[in-house]
Structures are given as C-alpha cells and as structure tokens.
Coordinates of C-alpha atoms in Angstrom, one line a residue:
X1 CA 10.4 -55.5 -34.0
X2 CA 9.7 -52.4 -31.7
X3 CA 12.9 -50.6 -29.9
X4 CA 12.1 -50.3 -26.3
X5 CA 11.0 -47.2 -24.8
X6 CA 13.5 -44.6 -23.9
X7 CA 13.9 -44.3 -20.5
X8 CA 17.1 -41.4 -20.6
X9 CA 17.8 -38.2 -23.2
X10 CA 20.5 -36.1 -23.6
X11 CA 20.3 -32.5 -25.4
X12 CA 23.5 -31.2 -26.0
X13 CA 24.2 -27.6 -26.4
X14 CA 27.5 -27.4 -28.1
X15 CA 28.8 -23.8 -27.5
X16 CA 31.5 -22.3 -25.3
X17 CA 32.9 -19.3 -24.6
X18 CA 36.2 -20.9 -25.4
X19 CA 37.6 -24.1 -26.6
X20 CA 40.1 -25.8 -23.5
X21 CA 43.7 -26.8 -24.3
X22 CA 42.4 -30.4 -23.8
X23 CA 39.1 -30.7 -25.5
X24 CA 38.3 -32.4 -28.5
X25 CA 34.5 -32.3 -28.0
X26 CA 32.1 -31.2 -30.8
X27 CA 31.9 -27.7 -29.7
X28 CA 32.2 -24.3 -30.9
X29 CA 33.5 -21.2 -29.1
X30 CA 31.2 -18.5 -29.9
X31 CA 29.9 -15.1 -28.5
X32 CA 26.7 -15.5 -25.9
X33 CA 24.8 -13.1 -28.5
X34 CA 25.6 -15.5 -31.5
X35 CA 22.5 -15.8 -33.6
X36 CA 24.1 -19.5 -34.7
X37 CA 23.0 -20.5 -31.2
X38 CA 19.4 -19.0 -31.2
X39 CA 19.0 -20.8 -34.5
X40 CA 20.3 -23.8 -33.1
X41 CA 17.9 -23.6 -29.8
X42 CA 14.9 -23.0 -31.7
X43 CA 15.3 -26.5 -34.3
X44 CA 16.3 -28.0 -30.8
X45 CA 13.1 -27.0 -29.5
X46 CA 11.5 -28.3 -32.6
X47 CA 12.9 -31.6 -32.5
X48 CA 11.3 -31.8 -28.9
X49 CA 8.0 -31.2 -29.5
X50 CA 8.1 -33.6 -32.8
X51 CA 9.7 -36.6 -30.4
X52 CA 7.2 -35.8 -28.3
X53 CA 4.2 -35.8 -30.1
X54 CA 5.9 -39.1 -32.2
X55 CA 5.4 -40.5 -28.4
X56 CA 8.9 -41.0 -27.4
X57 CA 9.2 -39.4 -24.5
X58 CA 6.9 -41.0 -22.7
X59 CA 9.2 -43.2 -20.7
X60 CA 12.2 -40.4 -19.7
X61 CA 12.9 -40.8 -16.3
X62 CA 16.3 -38.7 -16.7
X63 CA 17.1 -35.3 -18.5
X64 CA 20.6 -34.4 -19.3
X65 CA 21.9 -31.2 -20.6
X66 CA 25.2 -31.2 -22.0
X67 CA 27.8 -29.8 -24.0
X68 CA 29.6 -27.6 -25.0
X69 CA 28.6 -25.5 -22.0
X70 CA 24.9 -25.0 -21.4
X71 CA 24.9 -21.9 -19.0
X72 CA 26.7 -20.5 -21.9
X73 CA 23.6 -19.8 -23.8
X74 CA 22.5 -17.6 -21.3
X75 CA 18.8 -17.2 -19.1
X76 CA 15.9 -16.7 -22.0
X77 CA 17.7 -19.5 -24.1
X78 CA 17.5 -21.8 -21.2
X79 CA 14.1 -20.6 -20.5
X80 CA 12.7 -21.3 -23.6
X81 CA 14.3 -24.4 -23.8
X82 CA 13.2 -25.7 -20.4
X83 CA 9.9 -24.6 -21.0
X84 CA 9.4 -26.6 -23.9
X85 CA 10.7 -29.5 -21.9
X86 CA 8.2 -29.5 -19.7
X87 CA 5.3 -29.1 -22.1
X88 CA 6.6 -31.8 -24.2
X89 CA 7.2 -34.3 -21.2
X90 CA 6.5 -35.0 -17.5
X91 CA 9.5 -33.2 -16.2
X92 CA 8.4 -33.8 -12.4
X93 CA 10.6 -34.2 -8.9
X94 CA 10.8 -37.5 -9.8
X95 CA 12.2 -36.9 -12.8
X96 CA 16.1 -36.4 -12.5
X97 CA 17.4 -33.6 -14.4
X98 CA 20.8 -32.4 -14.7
X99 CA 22.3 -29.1 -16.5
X100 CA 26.2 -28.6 -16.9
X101 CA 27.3 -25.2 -16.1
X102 CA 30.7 -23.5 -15.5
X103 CA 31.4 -21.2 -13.2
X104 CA 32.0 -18.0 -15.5
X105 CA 28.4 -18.1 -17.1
X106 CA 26.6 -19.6 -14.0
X107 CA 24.7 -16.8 -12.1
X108 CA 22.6 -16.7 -9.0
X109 CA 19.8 -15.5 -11.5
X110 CA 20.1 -18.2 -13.5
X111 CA 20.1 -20.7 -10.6
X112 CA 16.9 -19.2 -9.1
X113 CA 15.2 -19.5 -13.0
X114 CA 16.4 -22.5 -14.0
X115 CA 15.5 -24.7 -11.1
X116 CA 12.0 -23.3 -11.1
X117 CA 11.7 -24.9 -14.8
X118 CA 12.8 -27.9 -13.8
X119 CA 16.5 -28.6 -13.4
X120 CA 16.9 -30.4 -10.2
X121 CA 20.9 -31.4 -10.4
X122 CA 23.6 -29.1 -11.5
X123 CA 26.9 -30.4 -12.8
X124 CA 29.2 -27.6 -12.6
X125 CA 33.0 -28.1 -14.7
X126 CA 35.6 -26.6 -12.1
X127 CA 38.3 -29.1 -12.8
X128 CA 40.6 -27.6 -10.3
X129 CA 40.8 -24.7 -7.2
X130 CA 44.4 -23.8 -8.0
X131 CA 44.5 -21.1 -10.3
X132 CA 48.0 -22.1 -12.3
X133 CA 46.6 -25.7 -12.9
X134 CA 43.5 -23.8 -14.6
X135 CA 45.4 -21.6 -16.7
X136 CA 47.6 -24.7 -17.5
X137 CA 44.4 -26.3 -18.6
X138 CA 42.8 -23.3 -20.6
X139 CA 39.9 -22.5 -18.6
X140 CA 37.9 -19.4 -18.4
X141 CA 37.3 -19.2 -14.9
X142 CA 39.3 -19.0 -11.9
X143 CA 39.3 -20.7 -8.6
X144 CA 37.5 -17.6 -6.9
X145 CA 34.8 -18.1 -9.8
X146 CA 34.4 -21.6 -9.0
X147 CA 34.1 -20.8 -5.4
X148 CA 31.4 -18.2 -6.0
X149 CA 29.3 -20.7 -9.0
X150 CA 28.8 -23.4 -6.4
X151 CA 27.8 -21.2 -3.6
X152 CA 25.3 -20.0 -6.0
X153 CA 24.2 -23.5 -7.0
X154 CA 23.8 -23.7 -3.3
X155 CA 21.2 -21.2 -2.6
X156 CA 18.7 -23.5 -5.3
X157 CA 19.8 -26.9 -5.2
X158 CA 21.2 -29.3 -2.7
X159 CA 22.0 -31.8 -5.5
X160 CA 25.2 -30.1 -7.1
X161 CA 28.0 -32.7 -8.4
X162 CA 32.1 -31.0 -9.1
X163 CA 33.9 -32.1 -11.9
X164 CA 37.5 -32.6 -10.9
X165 CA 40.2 -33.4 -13.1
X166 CA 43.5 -35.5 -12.4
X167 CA 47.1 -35.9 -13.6
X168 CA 47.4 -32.6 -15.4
X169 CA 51.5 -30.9 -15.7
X170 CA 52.2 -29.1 -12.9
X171 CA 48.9 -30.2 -10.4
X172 CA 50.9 -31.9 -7.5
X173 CA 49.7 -34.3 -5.1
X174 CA 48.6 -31.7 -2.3
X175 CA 47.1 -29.1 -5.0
X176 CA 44.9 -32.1 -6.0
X177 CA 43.9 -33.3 -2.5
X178 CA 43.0 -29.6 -1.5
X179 CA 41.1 -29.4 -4.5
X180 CA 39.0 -32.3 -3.7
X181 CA 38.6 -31.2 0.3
X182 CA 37.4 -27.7 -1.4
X183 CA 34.5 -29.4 -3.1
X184 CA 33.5 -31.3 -0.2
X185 CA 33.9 -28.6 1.9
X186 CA 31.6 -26.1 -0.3
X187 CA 28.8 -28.7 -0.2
X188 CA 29.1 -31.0 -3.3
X189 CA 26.3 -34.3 -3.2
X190 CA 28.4 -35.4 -5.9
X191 CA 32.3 -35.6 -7.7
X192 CA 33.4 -37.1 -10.9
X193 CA 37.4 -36.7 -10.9
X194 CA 38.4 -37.7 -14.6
X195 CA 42.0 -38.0 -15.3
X196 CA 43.3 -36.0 -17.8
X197 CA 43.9 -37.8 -21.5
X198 CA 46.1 -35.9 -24.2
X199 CA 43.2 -36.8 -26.9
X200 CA 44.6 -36.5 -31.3
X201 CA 44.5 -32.8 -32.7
X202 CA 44.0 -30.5 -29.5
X203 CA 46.3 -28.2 -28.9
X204 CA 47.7 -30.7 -25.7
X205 CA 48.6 -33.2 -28.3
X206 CA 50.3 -30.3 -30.4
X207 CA 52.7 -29.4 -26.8
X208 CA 53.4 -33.1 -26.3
X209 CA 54.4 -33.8 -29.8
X210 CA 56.4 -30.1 -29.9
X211 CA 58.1 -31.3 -26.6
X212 CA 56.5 -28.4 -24.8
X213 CA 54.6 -30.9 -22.3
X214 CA 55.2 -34.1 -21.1
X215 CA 52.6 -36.7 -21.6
X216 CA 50.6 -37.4 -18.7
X217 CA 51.8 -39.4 -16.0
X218 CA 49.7 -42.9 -15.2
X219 CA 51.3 -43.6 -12.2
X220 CA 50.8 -39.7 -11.2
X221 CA 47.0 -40.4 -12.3
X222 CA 46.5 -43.5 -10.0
X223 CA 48.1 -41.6 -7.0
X224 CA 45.3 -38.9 -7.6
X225 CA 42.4 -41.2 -7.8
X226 CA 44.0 -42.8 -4.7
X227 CA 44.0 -39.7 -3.1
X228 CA 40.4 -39.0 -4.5
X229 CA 39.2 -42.5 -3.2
X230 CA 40.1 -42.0 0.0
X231 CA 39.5 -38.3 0.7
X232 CA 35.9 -38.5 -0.5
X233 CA 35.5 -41.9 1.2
X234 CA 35.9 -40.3 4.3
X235 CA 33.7 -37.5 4.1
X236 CA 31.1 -40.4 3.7
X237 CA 31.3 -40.5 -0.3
X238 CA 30.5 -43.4 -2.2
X239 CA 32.2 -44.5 -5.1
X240 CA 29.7 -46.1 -7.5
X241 CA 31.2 -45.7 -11.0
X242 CA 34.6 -45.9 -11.8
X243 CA 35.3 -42.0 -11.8
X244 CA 32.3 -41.4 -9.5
X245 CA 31.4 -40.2 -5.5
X246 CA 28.2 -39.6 -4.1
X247 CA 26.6 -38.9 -1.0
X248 CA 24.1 -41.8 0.0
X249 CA 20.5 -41.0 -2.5
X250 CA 23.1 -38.9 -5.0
X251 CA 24.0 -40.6 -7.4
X252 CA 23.4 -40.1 -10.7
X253 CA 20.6 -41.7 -12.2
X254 CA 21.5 -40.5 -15.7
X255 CA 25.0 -41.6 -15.9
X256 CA 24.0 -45.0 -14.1
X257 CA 21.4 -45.5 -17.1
X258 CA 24.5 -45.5 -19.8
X259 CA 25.9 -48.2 -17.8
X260 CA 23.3 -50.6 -17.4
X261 CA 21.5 -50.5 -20.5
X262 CA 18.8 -48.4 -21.0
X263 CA 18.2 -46.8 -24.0
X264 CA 18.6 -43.3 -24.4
X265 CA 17.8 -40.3 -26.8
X266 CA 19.7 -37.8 -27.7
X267 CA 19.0 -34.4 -29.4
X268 CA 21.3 -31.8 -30.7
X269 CA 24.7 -31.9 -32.8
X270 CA 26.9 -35.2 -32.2
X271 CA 24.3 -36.5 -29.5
X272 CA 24.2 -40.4 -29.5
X273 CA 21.2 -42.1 -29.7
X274 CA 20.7 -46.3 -27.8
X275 CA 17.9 -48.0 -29.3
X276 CA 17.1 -51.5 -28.7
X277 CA 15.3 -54.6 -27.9
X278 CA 15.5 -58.4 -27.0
X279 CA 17.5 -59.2 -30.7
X280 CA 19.6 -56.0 -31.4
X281 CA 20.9 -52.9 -29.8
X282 CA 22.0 -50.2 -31.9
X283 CA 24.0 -46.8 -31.3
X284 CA 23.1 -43.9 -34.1
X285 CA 25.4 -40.2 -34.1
X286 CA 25.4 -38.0 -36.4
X287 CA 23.1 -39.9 -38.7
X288 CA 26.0 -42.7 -38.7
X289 CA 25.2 -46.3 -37.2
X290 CA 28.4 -46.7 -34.6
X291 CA 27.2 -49.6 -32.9
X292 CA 24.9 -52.2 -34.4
X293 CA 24.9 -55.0 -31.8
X294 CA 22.8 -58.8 -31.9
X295 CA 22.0 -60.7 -28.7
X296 CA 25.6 -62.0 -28.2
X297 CA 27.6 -58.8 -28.2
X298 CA 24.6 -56.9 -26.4
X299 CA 25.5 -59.8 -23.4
X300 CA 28.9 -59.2 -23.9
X301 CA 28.5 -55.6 -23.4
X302 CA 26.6 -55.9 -20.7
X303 CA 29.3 -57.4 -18.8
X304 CA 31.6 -54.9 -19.4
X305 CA 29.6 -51.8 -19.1
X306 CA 28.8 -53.3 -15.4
X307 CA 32.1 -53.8 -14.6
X308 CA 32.4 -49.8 -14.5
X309 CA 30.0 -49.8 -11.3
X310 CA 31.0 -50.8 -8.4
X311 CA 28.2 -53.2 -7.8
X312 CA 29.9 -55.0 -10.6
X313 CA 27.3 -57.8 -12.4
X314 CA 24.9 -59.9 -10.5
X315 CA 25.5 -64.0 -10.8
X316 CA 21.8 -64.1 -12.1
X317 CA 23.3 -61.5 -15.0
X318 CA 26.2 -63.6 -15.7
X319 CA 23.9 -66.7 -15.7
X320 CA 22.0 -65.7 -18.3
X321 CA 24.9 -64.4 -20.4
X322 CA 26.3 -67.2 -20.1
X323 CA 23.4 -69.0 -22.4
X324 CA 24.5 -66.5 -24.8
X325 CA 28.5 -66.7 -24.0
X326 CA 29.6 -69.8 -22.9
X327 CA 32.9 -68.7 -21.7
X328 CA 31.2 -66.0 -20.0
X329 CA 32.2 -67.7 -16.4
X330 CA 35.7 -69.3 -17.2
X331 CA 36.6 -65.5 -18.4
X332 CA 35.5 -63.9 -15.3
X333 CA 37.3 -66.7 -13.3
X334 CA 40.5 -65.9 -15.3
X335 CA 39.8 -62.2 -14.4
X336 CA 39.7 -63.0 -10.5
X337 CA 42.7 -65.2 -11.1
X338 CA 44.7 -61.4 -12.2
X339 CA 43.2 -59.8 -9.4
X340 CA 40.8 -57.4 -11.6
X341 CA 37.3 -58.9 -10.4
X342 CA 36.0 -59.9 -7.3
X343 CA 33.4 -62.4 -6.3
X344 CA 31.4 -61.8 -3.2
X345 CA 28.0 -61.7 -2.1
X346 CA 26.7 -63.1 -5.2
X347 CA 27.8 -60.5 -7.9
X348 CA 31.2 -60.0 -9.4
X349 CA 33.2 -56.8 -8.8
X350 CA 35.9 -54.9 -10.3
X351 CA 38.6 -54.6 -8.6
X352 CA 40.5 -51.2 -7.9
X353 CA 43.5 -52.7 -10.4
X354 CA 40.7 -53.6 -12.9
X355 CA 39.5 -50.6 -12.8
X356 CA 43.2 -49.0 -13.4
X357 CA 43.6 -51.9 -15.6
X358 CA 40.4 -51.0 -17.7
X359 CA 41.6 -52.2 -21.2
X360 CA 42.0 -55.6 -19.5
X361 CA 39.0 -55.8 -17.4
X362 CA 36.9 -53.8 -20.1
X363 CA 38.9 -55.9 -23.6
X364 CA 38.1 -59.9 -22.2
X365 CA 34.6 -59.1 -21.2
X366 CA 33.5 -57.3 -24.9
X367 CA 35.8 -59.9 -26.3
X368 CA 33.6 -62.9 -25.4
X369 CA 31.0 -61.7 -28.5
X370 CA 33.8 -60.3 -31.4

C-alpha cells in the first residue's frame, strides 16, 4: 500500500562553530570555509531536486531548517540552498518555513537575503541573556549578541520564536524570569523554554560524573517553567505544546505536525523520516528502521503524542482508538483519577502535573499497544 503524502520536511545542516557543553546532537564543529560543508550542501541540494522530481514534495505545507546551526553555513550556501527549495517546491506565504540561526552567525544581511528566498520564521538558539549562565553552558555568543540577532531578525520578520533554556547550574530564579521578560520585550511571536537534560557522553555528563556539577535540579526545573508559564501567559502567550508560547496565529505549524501525525521528510545526516498509511507507520534514520508501527500502536501513539498539546485528544479521537484499544478509556479515566488529564469540553487534556509527570502521562498511553 501507498505511504501518504508528506505534508512536513526537515533538512538538517549539521555544522557549528562549536560543539555546547550539553549537546549530544549529530553535529560537527567546523570552520565556515570548510569544503566538508559545501560538499555536503551540494548532495543536499541533489537529494532535493531527486525528491522532487520522484513527486514527493508535492504536499509540504511546512519547511524546517535544522541543525547543527544553519546560519553557520553562511549567505551563498543558504542562497543556493533556498533557491533550489523553491524551484523544487511551492515554497509560497502559505507555506511555513522556519530556519534556526544563533546569534553569532546571524547578520542583518543574511536576514534581508534569506527572507527574500523564502524563510518566513526564524528560530534563533539564545538560551539565556545572562552572560555567566552562557559561558556555563558553552555558547559562542553573548547576551549583547543575542540582543543585537533578534533585532536583526526584527527588521525582516515579525515571526521570530527564542529558544530559552531552564534549570541549568548557577541560572537562579530571577536570572531566568529576566531572561524570559527580555525575549518578550525584544519582540518574540514565539518561546520554546526546554529544560536542561545532562544527556550520556557530553562533556555535562563527564562534570556530573567527575563531581564538578551537580545534576540538574527537577524541582529547580518545574519552578522555571512555572515562572515561564506565567510570565509569557501574561504578556498574552499561549502555551500550546508542552515546552511551547505563542502569540495568537504563531504557532508553529511544523512542530505541531510531529505531534499530530503527519508524515514528514527529512533530508540531510541523522534526519528522520515518518511515512505511513491506514495499516502501518514507520520512522527511517540513518538508513535504520526506528519505529515500525501497525494500526494498534499507531492509536496508541496517537494518544500520547496529543497529550503533549494542550488541546489534549478529542473524544471523537479516543472513540475511534478505542476500536483499536479497548482500554483506551478506562486508562485515561485512571489518568484523570492521578490528576494528569483533564476532561472538559469534549477532549481530554493534560494536566500541568502530567505534563511534569510526562513518563506517566506519556508511558500508560503508548502502553495500551506494547
């Protein structure tokens, strides 16, 4: 049986011009003038225009370039990269797509260029305002760079979304909160706060298992999102993903595809690819199958993956997973019992404790189809 059309693709451009204390990402840390990366852009380009003429994208109704650092490879890169885009596919207004950038590669150049070919939402890494929490964390950039990337973001774009990180040794309470005012302040549409997670074999898991750092905090965490939550709420931010704010029409369509099923393509090193249809949905990286799903666990999934919005999972959704799962609605009852989901209005919601108590929430729900 045919896959569905995709309807989302991610190209990932895995370079930096350094690796962060925290990252674990398939990236590299190379020189702007590498010729690794213009090697790397040109097959990237290839495999475009081969998808393309293959018919596959057809359906994209979101482009997302990630990394690695994408305003790392610098303007003509981009150029040539964004140009094929848009010969290869109907990269149009309607069309949502978003480029990561961080503030030390991120010019006002590059801002005029790049939304002229196409990018219409910029995702800029800042992580923090306060300069010791950045060197903490490994960043190239400081606070005044971060300042000066988004005002130049500005002068383009009025969709630019802040990345904000949480929970990291030595950020207290009011250097978070200031940082989050900042990116209001500066004009964000958009803020993801992720709290910081000490991932295997970064040089963060070598200072916690040295004894050099202490491991981060969950309580600290929770205060932050807290703070987050209720900083951004009043600045008329809505939280619609579990580590997600947005101004009323900014929310991002591409993340929001991830979470409701619809199947994406992805290009580049270590990009996953969703492919699927009414019997199976499968998950390719790397040329390795990591997900190969039948009509049960695909219902299950479901469930869970919706349970990171906060819309939650319609009663009509649950219905029909039910035929599928037939615990699907004792399970969710059981869930609202602990105070993790919410039933209102006809759709079941997670709860803020769900969503701090993800493995719960996030562990029944996938559990229902082993």
């Amino acid at each position: 049986m045919p896959h569905d059309p995709y309807r989302a693709l991610y190209v990932h451009l895995p370079f930096c011009v350094k690796r962060c204390a925290y990252c674990d990402f398939a990236t590299a840390a190379v020189p702007t003038d590498a010729p690794e990366i213009d090697a790397y852009v040109e097959d990237l380009c290839l495999q475009i225009r081969r998808k393309a003429k293959e018919g596959e994208l057809g359906s994209v109704e979101t482009v997302y370039l990630g990394g690695g650092t994408p305003s790392h490879l610098g303007l003509s890169r981009l150029s040539m990269l964004l140009y094929t885009l848009s010969l290869s596919m109907r990269l149009e207004p309607d069309v949502e797509c978003t480029m990561e950038a961080n503030p030390e590669s991120l010019t006002e150049r590059m801002v005029r260029d790049i939304w002229a070919l196409g990018v219409n939402r910029l995702s800029i890494g800042v992580q923090s305002f306060d300069d010791e929490v950045l060197r903490t964390l490994g960043r190239a950039h400081s606070a005044g760079d971060a300042r000066r990337a988004i005002e130049a973001a500005m002068t383009r774009f009025d969709n630019v979304s802040v990345d904000l990180m949480c929970g990291i040794p030595g950020q207290s309470e009011e250097s978070f909160e200031a940082g989050v005012r900042e990116a209001v302040a500066l004009g964000a549409a958009h803020v993801s706060v992720y709290p910081l997670i000490v991932e295997p074999h970064t040089p963060f898991d070598a200072a916690v298992l040295a004894g050099e750092m202490d491991e981060p905090d969950d309580d600290v965490e929770a205060s932050h999102m807290e703070i987050a939550a209720r900083v951004l709420g009043e600045a008329g931010f809505e939280r619609y993903e579990v580590a997600s704010y947005a101004r009323p029409g900014f929310q991002c369509r591409h993340n929001v595809a991830y979470w409701t099923g619809v199947p994406y393509l992805g290009l580049g090193r270590s990009a996953a690819t969703m492919t699927q249809n009414a019997e199976r949905r499968m998950r390719v990286k790397d040329g390795a199958v990591t997900d190969d799903l039948d009509a049960r666990q695909m219902a299950a999934e479901d469930l869970m993956l919706g349970m990171r919005m906060t819309r939650g999972v319609s009663d009509e959704r649950v219905e029909r997973a039910a035929e599928l799962l037939p615990r699907a609605s004792e399970t969710l009852a059981d869930l609202e019992d602990r105070g993790l989901v919410v039933h209102e209005g006809g759709r079941w919601r997670p709860t803020e404790r769900g969503w701090l108590c993800g493995n719960e929430l996030y562990g029944d729900l996938f559990d229902l189809a082993p």
